[in-house]
């Protein structure tokens, strides 16, 4: 398994903000660009209807998951692909180890896939003695750095052009002031050798169409097309929630995902993969393995509220708009999936105790729910997990008392304003650190001073 | 019980008591707010705005003439399996790994997304490895919507279909867009369109 440590979120985010100010700059500018592109792309379509439609297709697929998984399996087998079922990361890695042993695999190329990050595929391959190369340019950058991705669409958005110049100068011998074009060309040359030499191509899967057994993959660089076309064996890891009923359902989902992620009408390259090379074809992999992965997804599905998070198409729009994510990027979250989506699926997939305090890493501003292409009610799910944590006694005593006190106060308007008045007149730096909810948060940062007037008072007097 | 059976058991127990919802109506009743004049126009507008190039000729002879002239700048070529002899320029045909130019046939295209539909039966390496890729497209095979294209593909699927909607690109280095990262950095759709008269004339004589 890859590094999983959401518990250190508070300390890790404080560390990022204090020690790596460049991260906030790079992440802030990249996410603002992504989001501006999404706004423009949503403006060109009837985005409300598209999003209703996408929500309904994914909900239908999830509420009939058993039926469509059976159908997809049947179709894939008929297409000549191998189908494997992995309950856990260990199961998935065992399938990979078998393929490696049977085909005497020495080197692999991999297209960007968050699921393979979740499973820890790269570390496992290295242990098996297989040289694995990330081929997406952003993934390649962070592989050279030995870091995990910090964003589900742009894995290296926390790195600046200068960071890349230094890195490529050290690894590929490019000039210290090389242009982005020169850097990309150097990476292309280095990676082309890896593509041509690799025996195994590894990918994830954005969608799996049940009626044709099609694994659909979205990208911009062409590295996924190459990774799934050149090596003699292709292994695709696909989460069981990626299923859609019919090939034609990809029509809306491919377009909406691209518009939400980068503002494009569609990814530059889309691969629709049915199985291995047929007799009428001159090239393509001789064997295709599709590994259908659970690894906590059925647990999330079983939660009567949070299962809706399984509709996620991993577009990253909720990260891009999130004021909390923008401060730190993804590493602080301590898990493959960061930002609002990470915070709502971690408790279901990892267990609530392990996922805390991620459901608290949000101001509940609700910006994410307005951008989500499949209308996942993210703030509701954050609250659901927070309540669940209190119910299960998983929050620290102080936080539990704090939340209970807050609830009690909020239910009684007179007491609420009295408590507010008290807070506004308390010497802040000392009091802030001893407050029940804010205490942990304030240990690593200084708090803003409370306003001299309550919001309700300002509202009544008329806010400028 | 196998892992597969346990996964199915967990899925079924999670879904027990939950409403199984209906599939919504088909996607595509509500396209872009301003739909294109014709599928070819729509394809061209989007393909060009993604950085692709479009050349329109009126028949195969016009296409052959254009290819012959265009290819003089290239030392070598790799042909897709279905490129007819009459379109093949007089260039050394080499392996895809070293070819300077790739020439392929599109199975079709999609106006709604500006995508060329590339069938694996035409040869994947020819579609992906050369830095410049010329794709011959029959205007009659341009679908207005992605949904129509997918419905028509469904009856005859090869091992893989690639949608190519412009040159390879990436903004992973400092958020600056660069072209030609892994796939072709230059891609030209050569559209054979019988309704094109003026342009073909110009292509023929210039
Ligand atoms: S939760 Fe919604 S907005 Fe966030 S990544 Fe998933 S689909 Fe995109």
Coordinates of N, CA and C in Angstrom, one line a residue, chain A residues 2-117:
Chain A
X2 N 0.3 2.2 -0.7 CA 1.1 3.5 -0.7 C 0.9 4.2 0.7
X3 N 1.7 5.3 0.8 CA 1.7 6.0 2.1 C 0.3 6.5 2.5
X4 N -0.2 6.0 3.6 CA -1.5 6.4 4.0 C -1.4 7.0 5.4
X5 N -1.6 8.3 5.6 CA -1.4 9.0 6.9 C -2.3 10.2 7.0
X6 N -3.6 10.1 6.8 CA -4.4 11.3 7.0 C -4.4 11.9 8.4
X7 N -4.1 11.1 9.4 CA -4.0 11.5 10.8 C -3.1 12.7 11.0
X8 N -2.1 12.8 10.1 CA -1.1 13.9 10.3 C -1.5 15.2 9.6
X9 N -2.8 15.2 9.1 CA -3.2 16.3 8.2 C -2.9 17.7 8.8
X10 N -3.2 17.9 10.1 CA -3.0 19.3 10.6 C -1.6 19.7 10.6
X11 N -0.7 18.8 11.1 CA 0.7 19.2 11.2 C 1.3 19.3 9.8
X12 N 0.9 18.4 8.9 CA 1.4 18.4 7.5 C 1.0 19.6 6.8
X13 N -0.3 20.1 6.9 CA -0.7 21.3 6.2 C 0.0 22.5 6.8
X14 N 0.2 22.6 8.1 CA 0.9 23.7 8.7 C 2.3 23.7 8.2
X15 N 2.9 22.6 8.1 CA 4.3 22.5 7.6 C 4.4 23.0 6.2
X16 N 3.5 22.6 5.3 CA 3.5 23.0 3.9 C 3.4 24.5 3.8
X17 N 2.5 25.1 4.6 CA 2.2 26.5 4.5 C 3.4 27.3 5.0
X18 N 4.1 26.8 6.1 CA 5.2 27.5 6.6 C 6.5 27.3 5.9
X19 N 6.8 26.1 5.5 CA 8.1 25.8 5.0 C 8.2 25.8 3.4
X20 N 7.0 25.6 2.8 CA 7.1 25.6 1.3 C 6.1 26.6 0.7
X21 N 6.4 27.9 0.9 CA 5.4 28.9 0.4 C 5.2 28.8 -1.1
X22 N 6.2 28.2 -1.9 CA 6.1 28.1 -3.3 C 4.9 27.2 -3.7
X23 N 4.6 26.2 -2.8 CA 3.6 25.2 -3.1 C 2.2 26.0 -3.3
X24 N 2.0 26.9 -2.3 CA 0.7 27.6 -2.3 C 0.6 28.4 -3.6
X25 N 1.7 29.0 -4.0 CA 1.7 29.8 -5.2 C 1.4 29.0 -6.5
X26 N 2.1 27.9 -6.6 CA 1.9 27.0 -7.8 C 0.5 26.4 -7.8
X27 N 0.1 25.8 -6.7 CA -1.2 25.2 -6.6 C -2.3 26.2 -6.8
X28 N -2.1 27.4 -6.2 CA -3.2 28.4 -6.3 C -3.3 28.8 -7.8
X29 N -2.2 29.1 -8.5 CA -2.4 29.6 -9.9 C -2.9 28.4 -10.8
X30 N -2.4 27.2 -10.6 CA -2.9 26.1 -11.4 C -4.4 25.9 -11.2
X31 N -4.8 25.8 -9.9 CA -6.2 25.5 -9.7 C -7.1 26.6 -10.2
X32 N -6.6 27.9 -10.1 CA -7.4 29.0 -10.6 C -7.6 28.9 -12.1
X33 N -6.5 28.5 -12.8 CA -6.6 28.3 -14.3 C -7.5 27.2 -14.6
X34 N -7.4 26.0 -14.0 CA -8.3 24.9 -14.2 C -9.7 25.4 -14.0
X35 N -10.0 26.1 -12.9 CA -11.4 26.5 -12.6 C -11.9 27.5 -13.6
X36 N -11.1 28.4 -14.1 CA -11.5 29.4 -15.1 C -11.9 28.7 -16.4
X37 N -11.1 27.7 -16.7 CA -11.4 26.9 -17.9 C -12.7 26.1 -17.8
X38 N -12.9 25.6 -16.6 CA -14.2 24.9 -16.4 C -15.4 25.8 -16.5
X39 N -15.2 27.0 -15.9 CA -16.3 28.0 -16.0 C -16.7 28.3 -17.4
X40 N -15.7 28.5 -18.2 CA -15.9 28.8 -19.6 C -16.6 27.6 -20.3
X41 N -16.0 26.4 -20.1 CA -16.5 25.2 -20.8 C -18.0 24.9 -20.3
X42 N -18.3 25.1 -19.1 CA -19.6 24.9 -18.6 C -20.6 25.9 -19.2
X43 N -20.1 27.1 -19.5 CA -20.9 28.2 -20.1 C -21.4 27.9 -21.5
X44 N -20.6 27.0 -22.2 CA -20.9 26.7 -23.6 C -22.0 25.6 -23.7
X45 N -22.4 25.0 -22.6 CA -23.3 23.9 -22.6 C -24.5 24.1 -21.6
X46 N -25.5 23.3 -21.7 CA -26.5 23.4 -20.7 C -26.0 22.6 -19.5
X47 N -25.1 23.1 -18.7 CA -24.4 22.3 -17.8 C -25.3 21.7 -16.7
X48 N -26.4 22.4 -16.4 CA -27.3 21.9 -15.3 C -27.9 20.5 -15.8
X49 N -28.4 20.5 -17.1 CA -29.0 19.3 -17.6 C -27.9 18.2 -17.8
X50 N -26.8 18.6 -18.3 CA -25.7 17.6 -18.4 C -25.4 16.9 -17.1
X51 N -25.3 17.7 -16.0 CA -24.9 17.2 -14.7 C -26.0 16.4 -14.1
X52 N -27.3 16.8 -14.3 CA -28.4 15.9 -13.9 C -28.3 14.5 -14.6
X53 N -28.1 14.6 -15.9 CA -28.0 13.3 -16.6 C -26.8 12.5 -16.1
X54 N -25.7 13.1 -15.9 CA -24.5 12.3 -15.5 C -24.7 11.7 -14.1
X55 N -25.3 12.5 -13.2 CA -25.7 12.0 -11.9 C -26.6 10.8 -12.0
X56 N -27.6 10.9 -12.9 CA -28.6 9.8 -13.0 C -28.0 8.5 -13.6
X57 N -27.1 8.7 -14.6 CA -26.5 7.5 -15.2 C -25.6 6.8 -14.2
X58 N -24.8 7.6 -13.4 CA -23.9 6.9 -12.5 C -24.7 6.3 -11.3
X59 N -25.8 7.0 -10.9 CA -26.6 6.4 -9.8 C -27.2 5.1 -10.3
X60 N -27.7 5.1 -11.5 CA -28.3 3.9 -12.0 C -27.3 2.8 -12.0
X61 N -26.1 3.1 -12.5 CA -25.1 2.1 -12.6 C -24.7 1.5 -11.2
X62 N -24.6 2.4 -10.3 CA -24.2 2.0 -8.9 C -25.3 1.2 -8.2
X63 N -26.6 1.6 -8.5 CA -27.7 0.9 -7.8 C -28.0 -0.5 -8.5
X64 N -27.3 -0.7 -9.6 CA -27.5 -2.0 -10.3 C -26.1 -2.6 -10.6
X65 N -25.2 -2.3 -9.6 CA -23.8 -2.6 -9.8 C -23.5 -4.1 -10.1
X66 N -24.2 -4.9 -9.3 CA -24.0 -6.4 -9.5 C -24.3 -6.8 -10.9
X67 N -25.4 -6.4 -11.4 CA -25.9 -6.8 -12.8 C -24.9 -6.3 -13.8
X68 N -24.4 -5.0 -13.7 CA -23.5 -4.5 -14.7 C -22.1 -5.1 -14.6
X69 N -21.7 -5.4 -13.4 CA -20.3 -6.0 -13.3 C -20.4 -7.4 -13.9
X70 N -21.4 -8.2 -13.8 CA -21.5 -9.5 -14.4 C -21.5 -9.3 -15.9
X71 N -22.2 -8.3 -16.4 CA -22.3 -8.1 -17.9 C -20.9 -7.7 -18.4
X72 N -20.2 -6.8 -17.7 CA -18.9 -6.4 -18.2 C -17.9 -7.6 -18.2
X73 N -18.0 -8.4 -17.2 CA -17.1 -9.5 -17.1 C -17.3 -10.5 -18.3
X74 N -18.6 -10.7 -18.5 CA -19.0 -11.6 -19.6 C -18.4 -11.1 -21.0
X75 N -18.6 -9.8 -21.2 CA -18.2 -9.2 -22.4 C -16.7 -9.2 -22.6
X76 N -16.0 -8.8 -21.5 CA -14.6 -8.8 -21.6 C -14.0 -10.1 -21.9
X77 N -14.6 -11.2 -21.3 CA -14.1 -12.5 -21.5 C -14.4 -12.9 -23.0
X78 N -15.5 -12.5 -23.5 CA -15.9 -12.8 -24.9 C -14.9 -12.0 -25.8
X79 N -14.4 -10.9 -25.4 CA -13.5 -10.1 -26.2 C -12.1 -10.7 -26.2
X80 N -11.9 -11.7 -25.3 CA -10.5 -12.3 -25.2 C -9.7 -11.7 -24.1
X81 N -10.2 -10.8 -23.3 CA -9.5 -10.3 -22.2 C -9.5 -11.2 -21.0
X82 N -8.6 -11.1 -20.1 CA -8.6 -11.8 -18.8 C -9.2 -10.9 -17.8
X83 N -10.1 -11.5 -16.9 CA -10.7 -10.7 -15.9 C -10.3 -11.2 -14.5
X84 N -9.9 -10.3 -13.7 CA -9.5 -10.7 -12.3 C -10.3 -9.8 -11.3
X85 N -10.5 -10.4 -10.1 CA -11.2 -9.7 -9.1 C -10.3 -9.5 -7.9
X86 N -10.2 -8.3 -7.4 CA -9.3 -8.0 -6.3 C -10.1 -7.4 -5.2
X87 N -10.2 -8.1 -4.1 CA -10.9 -7.5 -2.9 C -10.0 -6.5 -2.2
X88 N -8.7 -6.6 -2.3 CA -7.8 -5.7 -1.6 C -6.7 -5.3 -2.5
X89 N -5.9 -4.4 -2.0 CA -4.7 -4.0 -2.8 C -3.7 -5.2 -2.9
X90 N -3.6 -6.0 -1.9 CA -2.8 -7.2 -1.9 C -3.2 -8.2 -3.1
X91 N -4.5 -8.4 -3.2 CA -5.0 -9.2 -4.3 C -4.6 -8.7 -5.6
X92 N -4.8 -7.3 -5.8 CA -4.5 -6.7 -7.1 C -3.0 -6.9 -7.4
X93 N -2.2 -6.7 -6.4 CA -0.7 -6.8 -6.6 C -0.3 -8.2 -6.9
X94 N -1.0 -9.2 -6.3 CA -0.8 -10.6 -6.6 C -1.0 -10.9 -8.1
X95 N -2.1 -10.4 -8.6 CA -2.4 -10.6 -10.0 C -1.3 -10.0 -10.9
X96 N -0.8 -8.9 -10.5 CA 0.3 -8.3 -11.2 C 1.6 -9.1 -11.1
X97 N 1.8 -9.6 -10.0 CA 3.0 -10.5 -9.8 C 2.9 -11.7 -10.6
X98 N 1.8 -12.3 -10.8 CA 1.6 -13.5 -11.6 C 1.9 -13.2 -13.1
X99 N 1.3 -12.0 -13.5 CA 1.6 -11.6 -14.9 C 3.1 -11.4 -15.2
X100 N 3.7 -10.8 -14.2 CA 5.1 -10.5 -14.3 C 5.9 -11.8 -14.4
X101 N 5.6 -12.8 -13.6 CA 6.3 -14.0 -13.6 C 6.0 -14.8 -14.9
X102 N 4.8 -14.9 -15.3 CA 4.4 -15.7 -16.4 C 5.0 -15.2 -17.7
X103 N 5.1 -13.9 -17.8 CA 5.6 -13.3 -19.1 C 7.1 -12.9 -19.0
X104 N 7.7 -13.2 -17.8 CA 9.1 -12.8 -17.6 C 9.3 -11.3 -17.9
X105 N 8.5 -10.5 -17.3 CA 8.5 -9.0 -17.5 C 9.7 -8.4 -16.9
X106 N 10.4 -7.5 -17.6 CA 11.6 -6.8 -17.1 C 11.3 -5.3 -16.9
X107 N 10.5 -4.8 -17.8 CA 10.3 -3.3 -17.7 C 8.9 -3.0 -18.1
X108 N 8.3 -2.0 -17.4 CA 6.9 -1.6 -17.6 C 6.8 -0.1 -17.8
X109 N 5.8 0.3 -18.6 CA 5.5 1.7 -18.7 C 4.1 1.9 -18.2
X110 N 3.8 3.0 -17.6 CA 2.5 3.2 -16.9 C 1.9 4.6 -17.3
X111 N 0.6 4.5 -17.5 CA -0.1 5.8 -17.8 C -0.7 6.3 -16.4
X112 N -0.9 7.6 -16.3 CA -1.4 8.1 -15.1 C -2.7 7.4 -14.6
X113 N -2.7 7.0 -13.4 CA -3.8 6.3 -12.8 C -3.8 6.5 -11.3
X114 N -4.9 7.0 -10.7 CA -4.9 7.2 -9.3 C -5.1 5.9 -8.6
X115 N -5.8 4.9 -9.2 CA -6.0 3.6 -8.6 C -4.7 2.9 -8.4
X116 N -3.8 3.0 -9.4 CA -2.5 2.3 -9.2 C -1.6 3.0 -8.1
X117 N -1.9 4.3 -7.9 CA -1.2 5.0 -6.7 C -1.8 4.4 -5.4

